[in-house]
mmCIF file of C-alpha atoms in Angstrom:
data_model
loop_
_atom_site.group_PDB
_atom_site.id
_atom_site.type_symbol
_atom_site.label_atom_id
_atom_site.label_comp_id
_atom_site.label_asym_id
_atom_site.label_seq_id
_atom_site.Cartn_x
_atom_site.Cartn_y
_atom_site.Cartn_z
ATOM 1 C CA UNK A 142 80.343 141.623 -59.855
ATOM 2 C CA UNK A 143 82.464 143.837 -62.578
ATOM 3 C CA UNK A 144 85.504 145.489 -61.932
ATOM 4 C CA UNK A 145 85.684 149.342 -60.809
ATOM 5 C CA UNK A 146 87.668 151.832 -62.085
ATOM 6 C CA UNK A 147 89.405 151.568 -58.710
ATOM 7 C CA UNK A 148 90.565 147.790 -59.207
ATOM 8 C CA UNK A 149 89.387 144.292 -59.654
ATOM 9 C CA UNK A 150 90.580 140.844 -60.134
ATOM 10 C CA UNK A 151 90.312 139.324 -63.751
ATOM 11 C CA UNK A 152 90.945 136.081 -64.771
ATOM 12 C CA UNK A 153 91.528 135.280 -68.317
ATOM 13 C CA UNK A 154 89.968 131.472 -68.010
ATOM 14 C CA UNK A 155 89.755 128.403 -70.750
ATOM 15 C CA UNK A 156 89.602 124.738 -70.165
ATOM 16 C CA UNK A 157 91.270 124.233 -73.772
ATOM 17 C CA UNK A 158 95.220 125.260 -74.275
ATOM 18 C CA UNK A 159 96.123 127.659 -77.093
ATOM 19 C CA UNK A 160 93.224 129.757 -76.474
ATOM 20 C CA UNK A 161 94.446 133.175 -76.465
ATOM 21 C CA UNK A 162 93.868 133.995 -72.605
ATOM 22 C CA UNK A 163 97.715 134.609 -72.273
ATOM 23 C CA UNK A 164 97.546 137.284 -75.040
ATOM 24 C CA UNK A 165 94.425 138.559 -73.622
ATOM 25 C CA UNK A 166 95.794 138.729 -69.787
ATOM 26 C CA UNK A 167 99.070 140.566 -71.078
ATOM 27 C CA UNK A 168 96.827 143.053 -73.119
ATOM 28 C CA UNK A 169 94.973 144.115 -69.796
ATOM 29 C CA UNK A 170 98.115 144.273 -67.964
ATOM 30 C CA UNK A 171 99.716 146.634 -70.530
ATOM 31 C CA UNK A 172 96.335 148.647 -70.906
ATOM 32 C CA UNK A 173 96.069 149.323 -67.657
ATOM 33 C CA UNK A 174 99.651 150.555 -66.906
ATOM 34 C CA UNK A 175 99.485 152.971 -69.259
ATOM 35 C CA UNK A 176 96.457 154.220 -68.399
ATOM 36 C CA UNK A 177 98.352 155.027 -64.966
ATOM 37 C CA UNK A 178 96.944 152.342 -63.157
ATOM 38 C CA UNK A 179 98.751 150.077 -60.896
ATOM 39 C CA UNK A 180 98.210 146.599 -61.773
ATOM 40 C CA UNK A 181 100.309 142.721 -60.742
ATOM 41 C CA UNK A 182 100.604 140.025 -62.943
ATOM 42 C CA UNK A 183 99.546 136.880 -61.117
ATOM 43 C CA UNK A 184 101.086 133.865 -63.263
ATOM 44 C CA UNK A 185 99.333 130.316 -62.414
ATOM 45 C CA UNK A 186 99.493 128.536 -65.586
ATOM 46 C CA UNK A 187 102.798 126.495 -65.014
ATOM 47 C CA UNK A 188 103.433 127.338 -68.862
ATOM 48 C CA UNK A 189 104.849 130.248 -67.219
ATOM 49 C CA UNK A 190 104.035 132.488 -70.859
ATOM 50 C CA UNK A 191 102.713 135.441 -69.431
ATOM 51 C CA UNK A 192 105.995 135.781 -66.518
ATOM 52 C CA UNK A 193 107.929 135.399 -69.536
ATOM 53 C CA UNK A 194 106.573 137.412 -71.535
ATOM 54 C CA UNK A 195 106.028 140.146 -69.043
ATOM 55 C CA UNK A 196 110.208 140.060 -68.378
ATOM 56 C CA UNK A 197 110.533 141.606 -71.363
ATOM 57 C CA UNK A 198 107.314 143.294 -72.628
ATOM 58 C CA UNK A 199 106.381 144.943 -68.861
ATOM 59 C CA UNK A 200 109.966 144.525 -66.867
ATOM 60 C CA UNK A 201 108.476 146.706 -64.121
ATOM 61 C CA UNK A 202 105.066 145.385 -63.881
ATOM 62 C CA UNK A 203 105.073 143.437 -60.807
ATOM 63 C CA UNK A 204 104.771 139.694 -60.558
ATOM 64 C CA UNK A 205 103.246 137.190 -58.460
ATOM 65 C CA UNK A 206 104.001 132.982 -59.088
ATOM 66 C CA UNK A 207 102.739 130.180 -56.578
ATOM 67 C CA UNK A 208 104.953 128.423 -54.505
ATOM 68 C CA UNK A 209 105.621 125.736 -56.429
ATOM 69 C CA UNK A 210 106.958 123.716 -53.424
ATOM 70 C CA UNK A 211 103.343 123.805 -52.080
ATOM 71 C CA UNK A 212 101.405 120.985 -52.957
ATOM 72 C CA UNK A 213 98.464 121.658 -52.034
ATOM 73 C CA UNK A 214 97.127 123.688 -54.738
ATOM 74 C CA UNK A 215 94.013 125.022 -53.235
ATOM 75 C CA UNK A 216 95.863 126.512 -50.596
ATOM 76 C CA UNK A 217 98.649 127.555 -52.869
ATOM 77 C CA UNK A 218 96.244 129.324 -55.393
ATOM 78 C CA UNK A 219 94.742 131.157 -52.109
ATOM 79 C CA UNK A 220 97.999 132.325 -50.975
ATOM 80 C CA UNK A 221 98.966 133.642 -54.538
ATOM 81 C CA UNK A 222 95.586 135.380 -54.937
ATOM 82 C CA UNK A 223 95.725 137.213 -51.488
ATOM 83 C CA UNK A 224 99.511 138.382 -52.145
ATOM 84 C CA UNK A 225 98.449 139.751 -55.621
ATOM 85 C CA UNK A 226 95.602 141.739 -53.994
ATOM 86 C CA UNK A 227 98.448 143.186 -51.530
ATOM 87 C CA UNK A 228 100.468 144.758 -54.228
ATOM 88 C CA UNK A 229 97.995 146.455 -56.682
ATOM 89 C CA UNK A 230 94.517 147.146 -56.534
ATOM 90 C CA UNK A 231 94.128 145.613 -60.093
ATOM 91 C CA UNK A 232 95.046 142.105 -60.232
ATOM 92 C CA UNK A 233 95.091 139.942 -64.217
ATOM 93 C CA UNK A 234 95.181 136.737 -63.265
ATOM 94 C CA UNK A 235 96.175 133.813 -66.061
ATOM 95 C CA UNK A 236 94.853 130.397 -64.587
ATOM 96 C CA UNK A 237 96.455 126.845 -66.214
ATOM 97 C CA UNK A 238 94.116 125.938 -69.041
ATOM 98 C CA UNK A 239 92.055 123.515 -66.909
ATOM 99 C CA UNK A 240 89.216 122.955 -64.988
ATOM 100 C CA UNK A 241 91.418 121.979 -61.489
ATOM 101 C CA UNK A 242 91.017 123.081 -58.176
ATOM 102 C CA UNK A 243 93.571 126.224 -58.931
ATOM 103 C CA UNK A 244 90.683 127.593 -61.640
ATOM 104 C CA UNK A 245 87.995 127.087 -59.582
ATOM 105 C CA UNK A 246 89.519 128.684 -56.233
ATOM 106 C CA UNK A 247 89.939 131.993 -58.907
ATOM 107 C CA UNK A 248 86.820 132.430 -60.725
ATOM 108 C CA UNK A 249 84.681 131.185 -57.262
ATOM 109 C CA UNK A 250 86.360 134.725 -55.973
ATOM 110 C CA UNK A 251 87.453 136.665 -59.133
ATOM 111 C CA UNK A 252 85.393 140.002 -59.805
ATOM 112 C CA UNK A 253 85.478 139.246 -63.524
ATOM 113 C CA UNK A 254 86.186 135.930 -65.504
ATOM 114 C CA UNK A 255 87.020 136.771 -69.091
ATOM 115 C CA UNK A 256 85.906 133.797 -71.342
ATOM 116 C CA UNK A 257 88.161 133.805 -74.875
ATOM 117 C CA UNK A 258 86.939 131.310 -77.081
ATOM 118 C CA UNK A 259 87.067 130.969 -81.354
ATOM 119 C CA UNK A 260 84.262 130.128 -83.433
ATOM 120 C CA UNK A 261 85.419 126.325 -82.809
ATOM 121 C CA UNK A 262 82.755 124.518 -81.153
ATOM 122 C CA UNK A 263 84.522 122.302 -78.995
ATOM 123 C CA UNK A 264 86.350 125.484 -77.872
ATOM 124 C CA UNK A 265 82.509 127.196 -77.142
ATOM 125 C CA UNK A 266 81.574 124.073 -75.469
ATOM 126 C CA UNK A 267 83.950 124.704 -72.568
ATOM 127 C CA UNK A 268 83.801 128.141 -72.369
ATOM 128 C CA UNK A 269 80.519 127.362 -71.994
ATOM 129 C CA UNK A 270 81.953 125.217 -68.758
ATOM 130 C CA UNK A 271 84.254 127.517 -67.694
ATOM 131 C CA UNK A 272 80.844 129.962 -66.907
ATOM 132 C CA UNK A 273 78.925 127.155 -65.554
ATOM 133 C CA UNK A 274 81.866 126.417 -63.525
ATOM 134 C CA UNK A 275 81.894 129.900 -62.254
ATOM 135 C CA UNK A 276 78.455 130.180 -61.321
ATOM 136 C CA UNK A 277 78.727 126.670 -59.376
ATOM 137 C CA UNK A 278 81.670 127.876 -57.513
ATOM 138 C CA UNK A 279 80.381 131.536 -56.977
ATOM 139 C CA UNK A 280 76.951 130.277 -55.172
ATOM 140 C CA UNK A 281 77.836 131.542 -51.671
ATOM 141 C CA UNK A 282 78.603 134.787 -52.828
ATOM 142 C CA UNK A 283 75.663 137.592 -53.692
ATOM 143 C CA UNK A 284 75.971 137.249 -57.502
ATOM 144 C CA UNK A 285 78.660 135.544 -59.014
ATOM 145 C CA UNK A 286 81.641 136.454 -61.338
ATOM 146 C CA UNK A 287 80.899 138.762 -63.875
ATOM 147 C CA UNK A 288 81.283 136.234 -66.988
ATOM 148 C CA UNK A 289 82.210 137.843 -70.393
ATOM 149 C CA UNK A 290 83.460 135.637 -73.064
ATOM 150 C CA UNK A 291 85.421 137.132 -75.517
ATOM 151 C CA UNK A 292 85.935 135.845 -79.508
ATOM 152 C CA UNK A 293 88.729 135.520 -80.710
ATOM 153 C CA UNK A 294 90.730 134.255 -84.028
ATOM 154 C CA UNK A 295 88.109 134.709 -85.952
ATOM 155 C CA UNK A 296 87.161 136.063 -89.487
ATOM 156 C CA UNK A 297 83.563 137.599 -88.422
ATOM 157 C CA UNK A 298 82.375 137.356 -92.389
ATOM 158 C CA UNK A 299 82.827 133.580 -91.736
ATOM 159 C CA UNK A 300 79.435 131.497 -91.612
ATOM 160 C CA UNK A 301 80.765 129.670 -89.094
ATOM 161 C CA UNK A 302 81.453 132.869 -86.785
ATOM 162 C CA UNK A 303 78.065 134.391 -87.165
ATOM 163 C CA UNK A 304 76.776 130.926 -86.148
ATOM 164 C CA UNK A 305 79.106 130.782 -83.199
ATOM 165 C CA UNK A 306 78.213 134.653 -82.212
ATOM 166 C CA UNK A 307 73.997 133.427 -82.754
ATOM 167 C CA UNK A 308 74.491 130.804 -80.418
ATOM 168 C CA UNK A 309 76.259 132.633 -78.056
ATOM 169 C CA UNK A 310 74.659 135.640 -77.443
ATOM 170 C CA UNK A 311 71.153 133.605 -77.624
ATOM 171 C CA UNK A 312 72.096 130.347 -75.557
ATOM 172 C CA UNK A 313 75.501 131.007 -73.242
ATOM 173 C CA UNK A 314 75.138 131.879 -69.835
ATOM 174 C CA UNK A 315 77.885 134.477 -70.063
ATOM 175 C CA UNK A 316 77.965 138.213 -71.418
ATOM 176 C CA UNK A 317 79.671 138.610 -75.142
ATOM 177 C CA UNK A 318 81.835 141.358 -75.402
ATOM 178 C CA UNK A 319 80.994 143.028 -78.637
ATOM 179 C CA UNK A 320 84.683 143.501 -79.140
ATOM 180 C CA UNK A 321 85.766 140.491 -81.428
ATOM 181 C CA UNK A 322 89.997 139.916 -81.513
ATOM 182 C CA UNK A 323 90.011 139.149 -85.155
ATOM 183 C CA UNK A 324 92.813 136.564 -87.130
ATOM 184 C CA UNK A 325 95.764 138.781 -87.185
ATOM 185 C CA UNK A 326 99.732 137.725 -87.182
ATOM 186 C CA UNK A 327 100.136 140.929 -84.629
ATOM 187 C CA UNK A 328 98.575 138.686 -82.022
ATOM 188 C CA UNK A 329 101.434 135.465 -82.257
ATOM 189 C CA UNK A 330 103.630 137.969 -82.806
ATOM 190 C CA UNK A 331 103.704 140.493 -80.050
ATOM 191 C CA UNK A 332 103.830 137.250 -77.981
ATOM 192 C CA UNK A 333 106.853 135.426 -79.482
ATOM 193 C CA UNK A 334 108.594 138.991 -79.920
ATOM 194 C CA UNK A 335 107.993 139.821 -76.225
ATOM 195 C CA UNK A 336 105.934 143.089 -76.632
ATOM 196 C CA UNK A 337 102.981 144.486 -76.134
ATOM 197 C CA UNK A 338 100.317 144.950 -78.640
ATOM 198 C CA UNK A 339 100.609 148.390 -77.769
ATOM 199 C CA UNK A 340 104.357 148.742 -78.882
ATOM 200 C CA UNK A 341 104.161 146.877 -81.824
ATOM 201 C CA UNK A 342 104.388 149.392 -85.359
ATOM 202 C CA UNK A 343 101.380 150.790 -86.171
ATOM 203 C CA UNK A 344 101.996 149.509 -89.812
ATOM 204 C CA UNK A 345 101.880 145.836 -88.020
ATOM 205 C CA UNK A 346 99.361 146.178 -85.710
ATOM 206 C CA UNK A 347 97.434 149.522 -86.147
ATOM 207 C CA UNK A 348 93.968 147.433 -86.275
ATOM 208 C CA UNK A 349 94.829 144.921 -83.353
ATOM 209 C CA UNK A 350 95.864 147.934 -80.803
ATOM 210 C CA UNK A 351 92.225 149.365 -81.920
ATOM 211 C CA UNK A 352 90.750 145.995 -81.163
ATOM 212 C CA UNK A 353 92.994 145.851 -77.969
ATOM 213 C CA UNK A 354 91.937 148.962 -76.535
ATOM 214 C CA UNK A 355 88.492 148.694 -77.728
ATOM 215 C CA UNK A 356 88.507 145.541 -75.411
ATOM 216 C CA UNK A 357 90.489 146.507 -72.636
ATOM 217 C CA UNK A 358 87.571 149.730 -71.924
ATOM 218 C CA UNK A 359 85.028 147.494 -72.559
ATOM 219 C CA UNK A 360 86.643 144.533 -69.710
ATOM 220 C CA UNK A 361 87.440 147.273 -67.451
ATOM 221 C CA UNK A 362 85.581 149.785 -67.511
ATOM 222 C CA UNK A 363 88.703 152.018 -67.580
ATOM 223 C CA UNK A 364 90.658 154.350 -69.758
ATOM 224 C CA UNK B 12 55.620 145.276 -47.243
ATOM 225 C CA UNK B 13 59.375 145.337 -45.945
ATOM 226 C CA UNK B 14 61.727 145.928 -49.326
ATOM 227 C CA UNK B 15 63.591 142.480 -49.374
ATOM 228 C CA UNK B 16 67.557 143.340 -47.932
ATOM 229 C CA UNK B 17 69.926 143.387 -50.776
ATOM 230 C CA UNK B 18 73.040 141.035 -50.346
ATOM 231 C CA UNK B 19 76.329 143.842 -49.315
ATOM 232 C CA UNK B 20 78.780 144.075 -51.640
ATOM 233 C CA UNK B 21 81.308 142.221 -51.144
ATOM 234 C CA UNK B 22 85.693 142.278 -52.185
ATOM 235 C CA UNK B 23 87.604 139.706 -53.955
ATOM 236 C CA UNK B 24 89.965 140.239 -50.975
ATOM 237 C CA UNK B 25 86.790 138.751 -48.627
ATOM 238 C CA UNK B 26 86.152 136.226 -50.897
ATOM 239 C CA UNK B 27 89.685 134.812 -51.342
ATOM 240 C CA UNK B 28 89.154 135.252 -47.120
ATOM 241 C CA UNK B 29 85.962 133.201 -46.897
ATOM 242 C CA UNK B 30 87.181 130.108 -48.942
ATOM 243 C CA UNK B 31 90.596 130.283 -47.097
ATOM 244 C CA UNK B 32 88.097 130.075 -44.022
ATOM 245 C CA UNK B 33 85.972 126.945 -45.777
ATOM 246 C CA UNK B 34 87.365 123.654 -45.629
ATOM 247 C CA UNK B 35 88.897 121.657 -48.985
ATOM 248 C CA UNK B 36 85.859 120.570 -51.176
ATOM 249 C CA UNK B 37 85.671 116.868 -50.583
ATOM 250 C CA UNK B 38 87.050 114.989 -53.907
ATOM 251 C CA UNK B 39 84.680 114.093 -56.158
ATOM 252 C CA UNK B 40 83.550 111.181 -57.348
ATOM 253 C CA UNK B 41 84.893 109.460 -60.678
ATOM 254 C CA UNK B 42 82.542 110.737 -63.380
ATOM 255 C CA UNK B 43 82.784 109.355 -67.063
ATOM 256 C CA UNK B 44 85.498 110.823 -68.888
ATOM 257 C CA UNK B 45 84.397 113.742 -70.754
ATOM 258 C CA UNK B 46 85.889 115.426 -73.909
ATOM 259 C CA UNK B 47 89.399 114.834 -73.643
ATOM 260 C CA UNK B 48 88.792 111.598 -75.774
ATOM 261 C CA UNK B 49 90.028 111.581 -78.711
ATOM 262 C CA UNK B 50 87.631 109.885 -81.500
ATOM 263 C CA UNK B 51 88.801 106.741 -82.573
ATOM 264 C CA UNK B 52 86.755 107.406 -85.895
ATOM 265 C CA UNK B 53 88.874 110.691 -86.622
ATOM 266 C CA UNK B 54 91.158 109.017 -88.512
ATOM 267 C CA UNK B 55 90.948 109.254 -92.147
ATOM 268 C CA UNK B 56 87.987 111.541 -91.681
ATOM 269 C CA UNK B 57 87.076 112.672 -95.412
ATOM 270 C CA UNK B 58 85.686 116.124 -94.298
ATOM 271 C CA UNK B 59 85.339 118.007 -91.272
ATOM 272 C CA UNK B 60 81.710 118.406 -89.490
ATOM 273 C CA UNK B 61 81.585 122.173 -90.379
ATOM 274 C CA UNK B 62 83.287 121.710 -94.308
ATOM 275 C CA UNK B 63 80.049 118.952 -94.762
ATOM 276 C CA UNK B 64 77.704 121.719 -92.793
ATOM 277 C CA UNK B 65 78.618 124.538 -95.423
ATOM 278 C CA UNK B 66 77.035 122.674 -98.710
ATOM 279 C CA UNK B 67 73.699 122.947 -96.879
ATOM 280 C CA UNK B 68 71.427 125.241 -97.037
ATOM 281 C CA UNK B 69 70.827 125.790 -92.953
ATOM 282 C CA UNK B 70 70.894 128.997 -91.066
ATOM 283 C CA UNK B 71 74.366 128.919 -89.213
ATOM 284 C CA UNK B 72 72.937 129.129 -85.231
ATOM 285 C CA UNK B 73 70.386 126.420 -86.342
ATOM 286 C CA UNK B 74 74.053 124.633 -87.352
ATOM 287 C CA UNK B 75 75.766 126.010 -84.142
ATOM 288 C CA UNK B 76 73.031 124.864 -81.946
ATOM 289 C CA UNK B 77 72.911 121.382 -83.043
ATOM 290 C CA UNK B 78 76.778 120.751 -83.413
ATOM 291 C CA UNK B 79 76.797 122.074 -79.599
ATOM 292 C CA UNK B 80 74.134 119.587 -79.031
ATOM 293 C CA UNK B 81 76.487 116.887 -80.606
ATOM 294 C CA UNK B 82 79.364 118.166 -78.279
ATOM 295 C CA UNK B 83 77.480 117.888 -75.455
ATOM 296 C CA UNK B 84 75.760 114.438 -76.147
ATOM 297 C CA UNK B 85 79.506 113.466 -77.129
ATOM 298 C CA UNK B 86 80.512 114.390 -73.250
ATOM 299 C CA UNK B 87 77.674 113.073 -71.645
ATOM 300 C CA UNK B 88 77.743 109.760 -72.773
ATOM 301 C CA UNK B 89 81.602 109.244 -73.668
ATOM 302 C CA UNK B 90 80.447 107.943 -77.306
ATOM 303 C CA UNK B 91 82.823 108.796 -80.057
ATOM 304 C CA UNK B 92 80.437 108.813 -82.936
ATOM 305 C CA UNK B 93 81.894 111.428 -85.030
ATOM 306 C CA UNK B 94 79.728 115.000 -84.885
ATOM 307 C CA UNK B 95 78.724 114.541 -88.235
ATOM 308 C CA UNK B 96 76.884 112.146 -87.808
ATOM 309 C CA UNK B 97 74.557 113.360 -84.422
ATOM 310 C CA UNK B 98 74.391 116.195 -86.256
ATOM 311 C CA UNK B 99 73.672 114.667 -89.643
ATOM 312 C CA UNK B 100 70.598 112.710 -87.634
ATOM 313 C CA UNK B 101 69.283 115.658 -86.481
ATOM 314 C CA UNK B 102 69.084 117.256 -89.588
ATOM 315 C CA UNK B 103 67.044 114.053 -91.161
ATOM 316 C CA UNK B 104 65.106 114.555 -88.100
ATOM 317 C CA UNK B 105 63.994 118.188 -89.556
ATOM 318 C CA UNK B 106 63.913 116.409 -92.765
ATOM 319 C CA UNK B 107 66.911 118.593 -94.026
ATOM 320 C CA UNK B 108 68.291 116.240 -96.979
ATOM 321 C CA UNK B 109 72.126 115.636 -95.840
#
């Protein structure tokens, strides 16, 4: 089920670490505050990135974190997930890079899972999971999760990207958004600086802001 | 003929209610370890899979498909046979000279 333009939980999802769903999940948050929309951070990866980068990129985005003194983590991840959905209508949610009970409670409930994978196969192969995965856990519901995976890192002139896009589109049980996040230093950057894509120069970053915001209206549906 | 009832529409607020209401998935059973695994061939690898893929002449999803058929034959099974060489079998199979 996709988002509206009223709301909707996302989760940025990847078994593998490093995969860019930080970066994405603090794009969306960004996008959709300035597009006047009131949107919470909901930080489960115990990396903590996104809460830190969101202290000084988004200071006044609001911010939700598990109780890490809860050990059970299914129940944990449900109380974090329902207290998100009390303070905005539009939740981002940025699991831990796994395939634990945390991920699954999300994308079993999320509205949309957003997939970000490179042209790496291994890195495919599980996003490739991480849809299965959401179908499996989404069977009770009437359709599950929309599932949109998202490229990223990539040169798209590479042979080895045009392979990975092929066997995507043709074999992967997931949408592919035709927005592609190519190989630029904005990305790292924005994230070690503690910006948003947005705010970085336009002589840094004018292409990855048109990338961004290509992405962000095609995710969301919104702006 | 009745039209078949569509489903409602549903929130991820009700979700997030429903499993709250289910009870904890039971644990499941030990499966084989999957791709975590490093391969104990890696080292001293001369090439990697996809620098030996791009000297042949192979359409890149045929190449895709059948290193994603290596991955997966890689998780099922636990082997650590490098890619190359599932993939490098394959291609003999379709009489592709590697």
């Amino acid at each position: 089920m996709p988002t509206s333009p009223d709301g909707g939980f996302v989760a940025t999802t990847q078994i593998k670490g490093g995969s860019s769903k930080t970066s994405i999940a603090a794009t969306l948050v960004s996008w959709l505050k300035r597009q006047g929309q009131q949107v919470v951070a909901l930080d489960l990866d115990p990396q903590r990135s996104l809460t830190r980068w969101l202290a000084s990129a988004e200071p006044d985005i609001p911010l939700v974190l598990p109780d890490e003194d809860n050990h059970d983590e299914r129940g944990a991840a449900l109380d974090a997930c329902e207290k998100a959905l009390e303070v905005a209508p539009w939740v981002i949610a940025d699991p831990p890079p796994s395939s634990s009970t945390m991920v699954r409670v999300l994308v079993a409930a999320a509205d949309t899972v957003v997939i970000p994978s490179s042209a790496n196969i291994e890195e495919l192969y599980l996003a490739d999971r991480v849809s299965k995965m959401a179908i499996q856990e989404g069977r009770h519901r009437s359709s599950p999760a929309r599932r949109i995976l998202v490229f990223v890192r990539i040169d798209p002139r590479t042979t080895l990207a045009q392979g990975a896009a092929t066997y995507a589109r043709d074999e992967l049980d997931a949408e592919v958004a035709e927005t592609v996040l190519r190989h630029r230093i904005a990305w790292p950057e924005s994230m070690s600086d503690g910006r948003s894509i947005f705010d970085m120069p336009a002589s840094k970053a004018a292409e990855a802001q048109r990338e961004a915001e290509a992405l962000c209206r095609e995710i969301l549906g919104v702006g | 003929m009745a039209a078949k009832k569509k489903a409602p529409a549903d929130t991820a607020k009700e979700r997030f209610a429903r499993l709250r209401e289910q009870s904890a998935p039971a644990e499941r059973p030990e499966r084989p370890a999957e791709v975590d695994q490093a391969p104990a061939e890696k080292k001293g690898r001369p090439k990697s899979t996809t620098e030996k893929l791009s000297t042949l002449s192979v359409p890149a999803s045929l190449l895709t498909r059948l290193q994603m058929e290596a991955v997966r034959r890689r998780a099922k099974t636990g082997s650590s046979i490098p890619m190359w060489e599932i993939v490098a079998e394959a291609l003999d199979a379709l009489g592709v000279d590697t």
